[in-house]
JSON list of C-alpha atoms in Angstrom, two decimals:
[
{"chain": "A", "resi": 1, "resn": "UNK", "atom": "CA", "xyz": [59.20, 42.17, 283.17]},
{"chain": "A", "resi": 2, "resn": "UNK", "atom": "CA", "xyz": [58.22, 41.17, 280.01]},
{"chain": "A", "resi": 3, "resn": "UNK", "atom": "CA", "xyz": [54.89, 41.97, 278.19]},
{"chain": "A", "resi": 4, "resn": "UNK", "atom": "CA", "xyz": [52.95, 38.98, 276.59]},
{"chain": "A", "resi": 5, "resn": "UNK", "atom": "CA", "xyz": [51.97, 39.73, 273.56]},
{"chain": "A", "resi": 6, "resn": "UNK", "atom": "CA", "xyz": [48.38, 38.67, 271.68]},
{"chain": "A", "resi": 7, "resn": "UNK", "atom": "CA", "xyz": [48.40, 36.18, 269.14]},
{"chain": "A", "resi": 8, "resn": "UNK", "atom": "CA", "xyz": [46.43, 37.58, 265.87]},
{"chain": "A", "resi": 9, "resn": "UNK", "atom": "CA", "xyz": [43.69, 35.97, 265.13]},
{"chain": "A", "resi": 10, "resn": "UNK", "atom": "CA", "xyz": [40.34, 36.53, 262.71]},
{"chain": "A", "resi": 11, "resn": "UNK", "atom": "CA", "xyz": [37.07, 36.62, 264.83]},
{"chain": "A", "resi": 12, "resn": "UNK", "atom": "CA", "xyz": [33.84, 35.35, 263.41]},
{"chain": "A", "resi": 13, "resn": "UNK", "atom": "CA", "xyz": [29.96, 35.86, 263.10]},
{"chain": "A", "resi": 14, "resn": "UNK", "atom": "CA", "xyz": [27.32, 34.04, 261.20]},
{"chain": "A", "resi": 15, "resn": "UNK", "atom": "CA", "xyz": [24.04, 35.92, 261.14]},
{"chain": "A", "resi": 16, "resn": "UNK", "atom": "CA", "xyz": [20.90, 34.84, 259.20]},
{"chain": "A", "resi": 17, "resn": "UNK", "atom": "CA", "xyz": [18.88, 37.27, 257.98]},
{"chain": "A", "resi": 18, "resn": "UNK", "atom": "CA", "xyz": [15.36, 36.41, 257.14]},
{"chain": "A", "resi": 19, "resn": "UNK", "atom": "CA", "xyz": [12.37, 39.01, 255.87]},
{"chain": "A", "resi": 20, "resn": "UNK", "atom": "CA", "xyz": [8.42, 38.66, 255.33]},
{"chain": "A", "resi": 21, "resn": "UNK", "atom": "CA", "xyz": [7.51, 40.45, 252.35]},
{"chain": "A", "resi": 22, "resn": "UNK", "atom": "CA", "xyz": [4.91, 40.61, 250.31]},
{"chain": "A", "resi": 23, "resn": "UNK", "atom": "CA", "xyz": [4.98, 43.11, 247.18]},
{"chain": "A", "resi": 24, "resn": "UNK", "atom": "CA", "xyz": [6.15, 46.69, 249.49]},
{"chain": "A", "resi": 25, "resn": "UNK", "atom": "CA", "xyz": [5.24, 45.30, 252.37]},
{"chain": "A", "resi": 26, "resn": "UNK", "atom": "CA", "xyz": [7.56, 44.31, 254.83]},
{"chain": "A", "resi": 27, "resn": "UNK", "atom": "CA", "xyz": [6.19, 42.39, 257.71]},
{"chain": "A", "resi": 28, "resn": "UNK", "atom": "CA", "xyz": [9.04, 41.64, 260.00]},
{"chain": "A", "resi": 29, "resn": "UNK", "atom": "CA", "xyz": [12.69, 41.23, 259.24]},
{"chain": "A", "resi": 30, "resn": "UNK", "atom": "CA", "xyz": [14.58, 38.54, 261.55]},
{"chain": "A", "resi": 31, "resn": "UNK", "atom": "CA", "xyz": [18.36, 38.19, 262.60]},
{"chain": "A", "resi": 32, "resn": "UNK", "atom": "CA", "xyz": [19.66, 35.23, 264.43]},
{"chain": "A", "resi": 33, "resn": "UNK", "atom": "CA", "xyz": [23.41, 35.22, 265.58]},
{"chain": "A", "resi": 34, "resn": "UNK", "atom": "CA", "xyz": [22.43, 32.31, 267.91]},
{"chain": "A", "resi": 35, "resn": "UNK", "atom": "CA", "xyz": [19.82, 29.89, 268.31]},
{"chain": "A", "resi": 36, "resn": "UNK", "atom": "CA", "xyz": [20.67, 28.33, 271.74]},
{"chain": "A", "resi": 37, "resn": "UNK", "atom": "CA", "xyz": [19.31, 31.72, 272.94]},
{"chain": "A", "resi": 38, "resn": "UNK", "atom": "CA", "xyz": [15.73, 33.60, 273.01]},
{"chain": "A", "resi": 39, "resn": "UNK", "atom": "CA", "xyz": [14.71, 35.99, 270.77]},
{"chain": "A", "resi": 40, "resn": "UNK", "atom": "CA", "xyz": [13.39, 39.36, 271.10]},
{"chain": "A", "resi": 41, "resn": "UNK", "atom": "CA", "xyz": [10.83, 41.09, 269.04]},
{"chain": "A", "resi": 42, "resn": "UNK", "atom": "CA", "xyz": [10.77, 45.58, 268.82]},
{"chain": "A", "resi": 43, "resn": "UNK", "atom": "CA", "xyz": [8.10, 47.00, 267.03]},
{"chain": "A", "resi": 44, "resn": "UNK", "atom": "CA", "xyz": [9.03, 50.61, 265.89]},
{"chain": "A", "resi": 45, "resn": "UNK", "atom": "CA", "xyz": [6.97, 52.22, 263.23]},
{"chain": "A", "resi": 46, "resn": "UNK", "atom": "CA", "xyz": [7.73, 51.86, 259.82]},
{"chain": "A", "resi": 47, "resn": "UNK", "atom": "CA", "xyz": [10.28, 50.11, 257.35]},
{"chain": "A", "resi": 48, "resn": "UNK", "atom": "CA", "xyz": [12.75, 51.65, 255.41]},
{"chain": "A", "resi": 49, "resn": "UNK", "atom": "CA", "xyz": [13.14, 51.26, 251.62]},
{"chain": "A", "resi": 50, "resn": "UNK", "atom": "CA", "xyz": [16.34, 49.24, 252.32]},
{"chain": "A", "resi": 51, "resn": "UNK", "atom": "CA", "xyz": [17.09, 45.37, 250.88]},
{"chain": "A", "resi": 52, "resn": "UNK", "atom": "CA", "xyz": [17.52, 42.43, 252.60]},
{"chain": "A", "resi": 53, "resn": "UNK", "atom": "CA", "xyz": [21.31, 43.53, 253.37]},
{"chain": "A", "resi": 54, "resn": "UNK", "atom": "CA", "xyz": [21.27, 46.44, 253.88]},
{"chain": "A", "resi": 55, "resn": "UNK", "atom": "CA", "xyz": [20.22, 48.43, 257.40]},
{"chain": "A", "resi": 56, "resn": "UNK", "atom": "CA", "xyz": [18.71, 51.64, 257.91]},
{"chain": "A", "resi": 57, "resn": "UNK", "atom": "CA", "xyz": [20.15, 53.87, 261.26]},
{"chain": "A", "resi": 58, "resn": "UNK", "atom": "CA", "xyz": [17.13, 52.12, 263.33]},
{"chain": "A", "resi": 59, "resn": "UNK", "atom": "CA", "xyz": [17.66, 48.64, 262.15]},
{"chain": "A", "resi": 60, "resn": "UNK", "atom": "CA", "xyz": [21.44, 49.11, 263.49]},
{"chain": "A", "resi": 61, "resn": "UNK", "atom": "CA", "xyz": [20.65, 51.15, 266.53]},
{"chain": "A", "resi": 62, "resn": "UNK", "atom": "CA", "xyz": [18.43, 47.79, 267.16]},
{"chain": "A", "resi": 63, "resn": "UNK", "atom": "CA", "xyz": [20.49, 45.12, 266.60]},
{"chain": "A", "resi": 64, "resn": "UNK", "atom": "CA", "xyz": [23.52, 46.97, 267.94]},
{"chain": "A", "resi": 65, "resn": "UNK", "atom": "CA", "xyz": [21.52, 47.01, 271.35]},
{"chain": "A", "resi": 66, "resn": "UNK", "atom": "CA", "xyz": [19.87, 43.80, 271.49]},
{"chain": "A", "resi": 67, "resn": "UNK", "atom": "CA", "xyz": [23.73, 42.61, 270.68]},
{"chain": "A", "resi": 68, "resn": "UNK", "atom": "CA", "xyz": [24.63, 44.45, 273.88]},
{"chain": "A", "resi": 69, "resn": "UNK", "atom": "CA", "xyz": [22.18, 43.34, 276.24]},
{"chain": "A", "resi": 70, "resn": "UNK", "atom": "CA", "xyz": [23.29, 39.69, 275.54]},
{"chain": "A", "resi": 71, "resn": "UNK", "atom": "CA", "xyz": [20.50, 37.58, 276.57]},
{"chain": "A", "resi": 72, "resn": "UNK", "atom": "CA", "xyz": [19.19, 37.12, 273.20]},
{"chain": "A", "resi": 73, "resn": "UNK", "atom": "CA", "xyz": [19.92, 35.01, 270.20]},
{"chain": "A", "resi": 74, "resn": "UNK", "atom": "CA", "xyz": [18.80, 37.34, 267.67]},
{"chain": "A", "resi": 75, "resn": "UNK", "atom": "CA", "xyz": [16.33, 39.93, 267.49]},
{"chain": "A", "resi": 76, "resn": "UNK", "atom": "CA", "xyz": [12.76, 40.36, 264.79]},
{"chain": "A", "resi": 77, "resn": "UNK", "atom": "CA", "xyz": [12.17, 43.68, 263.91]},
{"chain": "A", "resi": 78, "resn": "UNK", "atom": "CA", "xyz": [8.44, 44.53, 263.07]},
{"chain": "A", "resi": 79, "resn": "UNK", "atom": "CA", "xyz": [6.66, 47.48, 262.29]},
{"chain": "A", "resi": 80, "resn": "UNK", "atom": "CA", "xyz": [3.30, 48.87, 263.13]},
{"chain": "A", "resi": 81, "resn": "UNK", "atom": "CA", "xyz": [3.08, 49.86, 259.72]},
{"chain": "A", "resi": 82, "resn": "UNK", "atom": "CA", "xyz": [4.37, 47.70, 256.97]},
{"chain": "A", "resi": 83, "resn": "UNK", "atom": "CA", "xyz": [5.00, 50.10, 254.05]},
{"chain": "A", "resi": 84, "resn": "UNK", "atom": "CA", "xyz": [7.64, 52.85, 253.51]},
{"chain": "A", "resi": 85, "resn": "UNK", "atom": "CA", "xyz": [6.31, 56.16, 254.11]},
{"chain": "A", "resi": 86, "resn": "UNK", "atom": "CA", "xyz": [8.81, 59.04, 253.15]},
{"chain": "A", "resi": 87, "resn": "UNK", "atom": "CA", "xyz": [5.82, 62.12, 254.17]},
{"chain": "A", "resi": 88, "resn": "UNK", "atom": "CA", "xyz": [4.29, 61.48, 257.68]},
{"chain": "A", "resi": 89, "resn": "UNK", "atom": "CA", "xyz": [0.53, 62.11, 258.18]},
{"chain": "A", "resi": 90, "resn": "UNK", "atom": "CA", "xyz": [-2.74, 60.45, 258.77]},
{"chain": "A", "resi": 91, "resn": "UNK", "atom": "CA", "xyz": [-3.38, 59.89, 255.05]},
{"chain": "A", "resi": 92, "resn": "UNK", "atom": "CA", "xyz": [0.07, 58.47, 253.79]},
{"chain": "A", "resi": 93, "resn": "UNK", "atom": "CA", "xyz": [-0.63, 56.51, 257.30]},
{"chain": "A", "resi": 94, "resn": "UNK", "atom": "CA", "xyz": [-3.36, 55.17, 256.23]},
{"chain": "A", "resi": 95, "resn": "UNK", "atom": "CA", "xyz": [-2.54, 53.70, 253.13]},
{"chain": "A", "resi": 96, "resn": "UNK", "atom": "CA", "xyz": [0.64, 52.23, 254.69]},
{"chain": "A", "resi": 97, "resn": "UNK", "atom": "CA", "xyz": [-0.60, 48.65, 255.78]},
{"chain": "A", "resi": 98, "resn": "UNK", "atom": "CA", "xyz": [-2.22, 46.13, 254.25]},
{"chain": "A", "resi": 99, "resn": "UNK", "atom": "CA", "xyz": [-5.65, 44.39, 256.04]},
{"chain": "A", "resi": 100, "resn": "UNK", "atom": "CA", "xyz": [-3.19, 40.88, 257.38]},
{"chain": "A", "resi": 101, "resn": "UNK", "atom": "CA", "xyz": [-0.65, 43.44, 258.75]},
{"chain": "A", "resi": 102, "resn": "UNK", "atom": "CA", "xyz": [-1.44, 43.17, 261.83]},
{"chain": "A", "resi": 103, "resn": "UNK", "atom": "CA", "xyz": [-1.95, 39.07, 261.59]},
{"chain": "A", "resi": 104, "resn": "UNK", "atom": "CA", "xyz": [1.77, 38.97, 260.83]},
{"chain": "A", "resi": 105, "resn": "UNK", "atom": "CA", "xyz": [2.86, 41.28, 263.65]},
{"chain": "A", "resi": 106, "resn": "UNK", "atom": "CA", "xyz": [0.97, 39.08, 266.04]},
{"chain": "A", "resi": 107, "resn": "UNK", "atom": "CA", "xyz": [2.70, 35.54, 264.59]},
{"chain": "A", "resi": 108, "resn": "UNK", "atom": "CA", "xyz": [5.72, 37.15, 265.73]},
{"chain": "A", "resi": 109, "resn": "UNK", "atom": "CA", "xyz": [4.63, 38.11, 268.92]},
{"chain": "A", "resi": 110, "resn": "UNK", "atom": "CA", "xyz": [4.40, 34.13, 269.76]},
{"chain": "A", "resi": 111, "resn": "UNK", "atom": "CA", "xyz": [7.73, 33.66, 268.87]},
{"chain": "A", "resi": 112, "resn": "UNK", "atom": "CA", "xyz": [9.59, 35.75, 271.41]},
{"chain": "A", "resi": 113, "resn": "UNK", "atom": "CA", "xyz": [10.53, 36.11, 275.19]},
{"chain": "A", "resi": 114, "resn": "UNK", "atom": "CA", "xyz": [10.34, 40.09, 275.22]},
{"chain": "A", "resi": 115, "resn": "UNK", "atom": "CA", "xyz": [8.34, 42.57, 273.06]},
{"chain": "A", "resi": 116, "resn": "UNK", "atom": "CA", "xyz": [9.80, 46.34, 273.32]},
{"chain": "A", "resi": 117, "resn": "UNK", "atom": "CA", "xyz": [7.46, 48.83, 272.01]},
{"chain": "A", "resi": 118, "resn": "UNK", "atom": "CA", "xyz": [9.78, 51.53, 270.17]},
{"chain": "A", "resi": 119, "resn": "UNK", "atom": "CA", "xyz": [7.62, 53.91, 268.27]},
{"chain": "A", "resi": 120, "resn": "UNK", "atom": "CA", "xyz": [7.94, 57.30, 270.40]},
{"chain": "A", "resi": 121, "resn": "UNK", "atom": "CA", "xyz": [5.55, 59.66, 270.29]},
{"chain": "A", "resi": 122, "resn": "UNK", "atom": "CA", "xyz": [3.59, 58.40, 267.32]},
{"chain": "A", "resi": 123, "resn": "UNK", "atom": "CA", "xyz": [0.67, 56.83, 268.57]},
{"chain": "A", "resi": 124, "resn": "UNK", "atom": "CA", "xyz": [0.03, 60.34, 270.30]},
{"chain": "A", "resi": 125, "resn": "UNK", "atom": "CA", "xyz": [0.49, 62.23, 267.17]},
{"chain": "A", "resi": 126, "resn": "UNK", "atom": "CA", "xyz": [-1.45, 61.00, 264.41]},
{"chain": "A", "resi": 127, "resn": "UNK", "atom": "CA", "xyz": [-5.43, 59.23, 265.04]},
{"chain": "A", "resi": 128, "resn": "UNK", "atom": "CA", "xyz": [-4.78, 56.39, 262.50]},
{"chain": "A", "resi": 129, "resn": "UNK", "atom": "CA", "xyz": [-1.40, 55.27, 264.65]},
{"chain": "A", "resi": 130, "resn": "UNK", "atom": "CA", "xyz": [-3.20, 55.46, 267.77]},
{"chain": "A", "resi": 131, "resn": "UNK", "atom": "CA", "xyz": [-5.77, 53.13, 266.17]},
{"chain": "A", "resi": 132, "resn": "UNK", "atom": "CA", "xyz": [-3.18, 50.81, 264.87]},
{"chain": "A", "resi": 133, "resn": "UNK", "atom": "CA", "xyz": [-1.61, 50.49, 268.43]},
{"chain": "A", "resi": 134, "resn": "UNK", "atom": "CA", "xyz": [-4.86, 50.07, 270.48]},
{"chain": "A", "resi": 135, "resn": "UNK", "atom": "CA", "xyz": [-5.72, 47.28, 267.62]},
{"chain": "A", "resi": 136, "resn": "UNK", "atom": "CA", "xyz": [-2.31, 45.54, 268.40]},
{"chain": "A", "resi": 137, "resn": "UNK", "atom": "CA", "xyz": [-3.15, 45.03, 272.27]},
{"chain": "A", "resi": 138, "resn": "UNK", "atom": "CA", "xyz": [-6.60, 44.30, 271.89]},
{"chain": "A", "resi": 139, "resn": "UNK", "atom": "CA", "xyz": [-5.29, 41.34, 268.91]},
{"chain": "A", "resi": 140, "resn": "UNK", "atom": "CA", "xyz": [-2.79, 40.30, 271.65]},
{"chain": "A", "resi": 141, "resn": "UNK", "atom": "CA", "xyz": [-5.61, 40.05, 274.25]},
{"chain": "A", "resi": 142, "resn": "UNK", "atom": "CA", "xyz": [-8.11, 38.03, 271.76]},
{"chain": "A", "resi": 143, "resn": "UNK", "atom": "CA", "xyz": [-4.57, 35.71, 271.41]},
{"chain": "A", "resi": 144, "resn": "UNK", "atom": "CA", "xyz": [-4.27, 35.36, 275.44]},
{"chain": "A", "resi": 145, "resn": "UNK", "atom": "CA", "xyz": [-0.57, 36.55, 275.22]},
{"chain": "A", "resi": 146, "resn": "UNK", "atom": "CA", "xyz": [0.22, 37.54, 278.75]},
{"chain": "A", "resi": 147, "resn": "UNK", "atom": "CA", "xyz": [1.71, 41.33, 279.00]},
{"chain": "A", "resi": 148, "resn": "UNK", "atom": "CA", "xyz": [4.27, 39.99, 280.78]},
{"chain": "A", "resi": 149, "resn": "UNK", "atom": "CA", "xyz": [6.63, 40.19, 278.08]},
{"chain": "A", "resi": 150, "resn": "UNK", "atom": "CA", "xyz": [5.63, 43.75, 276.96]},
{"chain": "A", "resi": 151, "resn": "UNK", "atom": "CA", "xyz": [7.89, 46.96, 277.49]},
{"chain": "A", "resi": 152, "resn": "UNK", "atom": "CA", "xyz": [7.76, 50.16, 276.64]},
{"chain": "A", "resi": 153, "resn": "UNK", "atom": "CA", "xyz": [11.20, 52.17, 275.09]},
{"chain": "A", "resi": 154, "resn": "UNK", "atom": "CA", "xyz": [11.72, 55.53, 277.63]},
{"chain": "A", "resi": 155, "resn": "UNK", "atom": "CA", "xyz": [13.99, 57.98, 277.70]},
{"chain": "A", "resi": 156, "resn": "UNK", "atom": "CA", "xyz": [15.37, 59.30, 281.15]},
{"chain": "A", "resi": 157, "resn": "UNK", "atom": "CA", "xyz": [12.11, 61.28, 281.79]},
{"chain": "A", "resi": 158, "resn": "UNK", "atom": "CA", "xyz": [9.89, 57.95, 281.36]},
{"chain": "A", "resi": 159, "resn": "UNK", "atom": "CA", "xyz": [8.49, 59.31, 278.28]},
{"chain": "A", "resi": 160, "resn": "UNK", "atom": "CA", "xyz": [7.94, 56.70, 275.08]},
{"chain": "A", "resi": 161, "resn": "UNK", "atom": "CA", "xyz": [10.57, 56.96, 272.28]},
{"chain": "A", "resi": 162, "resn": "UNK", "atom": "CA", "xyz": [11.77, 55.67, 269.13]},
{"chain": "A", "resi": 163, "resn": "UNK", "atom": "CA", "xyz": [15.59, 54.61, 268.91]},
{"chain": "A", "resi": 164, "resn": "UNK", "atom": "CA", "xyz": [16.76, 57.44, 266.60]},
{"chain": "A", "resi": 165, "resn": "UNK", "atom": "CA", "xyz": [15.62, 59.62, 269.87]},
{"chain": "A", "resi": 166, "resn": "UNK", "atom": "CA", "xyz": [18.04, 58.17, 272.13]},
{"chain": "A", "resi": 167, "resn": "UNK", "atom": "CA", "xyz": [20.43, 56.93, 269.74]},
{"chain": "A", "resi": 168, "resn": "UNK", "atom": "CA", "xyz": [23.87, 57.89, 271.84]},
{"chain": "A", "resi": 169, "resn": "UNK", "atom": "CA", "xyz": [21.72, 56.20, 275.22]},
{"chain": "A", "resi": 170, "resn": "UNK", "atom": "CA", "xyz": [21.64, 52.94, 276.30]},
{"chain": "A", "resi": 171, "resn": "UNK", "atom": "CA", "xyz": [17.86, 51.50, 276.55]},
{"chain": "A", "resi": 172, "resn": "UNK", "atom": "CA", "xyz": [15.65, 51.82, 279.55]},
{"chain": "A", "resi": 173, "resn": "UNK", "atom": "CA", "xyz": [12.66, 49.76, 279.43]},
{"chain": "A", "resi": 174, "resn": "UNK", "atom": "CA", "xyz": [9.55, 49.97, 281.48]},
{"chain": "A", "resi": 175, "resn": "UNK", "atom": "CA", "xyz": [7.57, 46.53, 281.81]},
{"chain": "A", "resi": 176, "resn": "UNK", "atom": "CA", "xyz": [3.40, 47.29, 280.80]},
{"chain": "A", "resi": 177, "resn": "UNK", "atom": "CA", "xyz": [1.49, 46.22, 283.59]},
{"chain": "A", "resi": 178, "resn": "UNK", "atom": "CA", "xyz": [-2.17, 46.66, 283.96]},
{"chain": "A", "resi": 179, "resn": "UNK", "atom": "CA", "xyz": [-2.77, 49.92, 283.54]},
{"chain": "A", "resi": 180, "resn": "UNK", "atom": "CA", "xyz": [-0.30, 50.74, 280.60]},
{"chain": "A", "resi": 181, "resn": "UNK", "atom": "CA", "xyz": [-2.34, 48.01, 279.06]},
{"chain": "A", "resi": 182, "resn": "UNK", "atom": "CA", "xyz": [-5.91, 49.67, 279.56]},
{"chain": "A", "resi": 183, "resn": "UNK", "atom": "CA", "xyz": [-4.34, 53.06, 278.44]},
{"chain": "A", "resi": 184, "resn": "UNK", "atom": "CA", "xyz": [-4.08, 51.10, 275.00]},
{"chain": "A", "resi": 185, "resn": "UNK", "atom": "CA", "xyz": [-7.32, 49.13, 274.73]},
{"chain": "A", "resi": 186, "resn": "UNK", "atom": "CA", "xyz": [-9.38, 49.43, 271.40]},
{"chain": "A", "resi": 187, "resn": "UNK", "atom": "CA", "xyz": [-13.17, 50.92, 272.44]},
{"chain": "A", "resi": 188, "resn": "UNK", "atom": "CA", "xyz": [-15.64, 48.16, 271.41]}
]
């Protein structure tokens, strides 16, 4: 019996790699590996001081995930906060967005199939992040984007998280539905 040997060959992969940016600011950075297929939009917390080519451990842990799940085309990466911040607290917070932020985030929001929320335990840690989150899903509501396409980033114990948390995991998401949504609402 003879064993059939594989021909060599050289596989290949076109990505484009677009960013919003205005001064520090990065809005949303967006790669597309294929455009017959939908994209997918996760919103973690805060960009890295990296360029245009290179990737931080979350950007990869991202991608590398959204490559795996293989319904998507490509994947946007936004931020609730657009600016670097290397100290975490309520003031560096803050300062770390600038007033159309949120604008942009919500653009992108119209451009995808899914949303995955992927900030951890932020929100419940510092006041201004809490703020910033309850502000994103009361600007989706004024928009009259269905939750639908929202979903929260868990670890095994149902409990939010941010990639780096779970980076040896594979992703378990947990669609919003009404009452995730209320938790969130901004007090008028």
């Amino acid at each position: 019996m003879s064993v059939q040997e594989e021909r060599k060959h050289v596989d290949k992969a076109t990505i484009e790699v677009e960013r919003k940016i205005k001064g520090v600011d990065v809005y949303w950075t967006k790669y597309v590996w294929n455009r017959q297929l939908p994209l997918v939009l996760v919103i973690s917390n805060y960009p890295s001081s990296k360029t245009l080519l290179q990737d931080d451990l979350t950007t990869m842990l991202i991608k590398n995930e959204i490559v795996e799940i293989e319904d998507y085309g490509g994947v946007i990466i936004a931020n609730l906060f657009t600016r670097p911040v290397q100290v975490i607290n309520e003031k560096t917070l803050g300062e770390a967005f600038p007033a159309d932020g949120m604008d942009e985030l919500i653009k992108v929001v119209g451009e995808v199939e899914k949303v995955i929320i992927a900030i951890g335990s932020l929100a419940t840690r510092y006041q201004v992040a809490t703020d910033r989150m309850k502000l994103f899903v009361n600007q989706v509501q004024k928009a009259e984007i269905t939750i639908d396409k929202f979903y929260d980033l868990v670890n095994g114990q149902h409990k939010p998280v941010h990639p780096l948390a779970i980076r040896n995991e594979h992703w378990i998401l947990v669609k919003w539905d009404k009452e995730r949504q209320k938790e969130l609402i901004l007090d008028e």
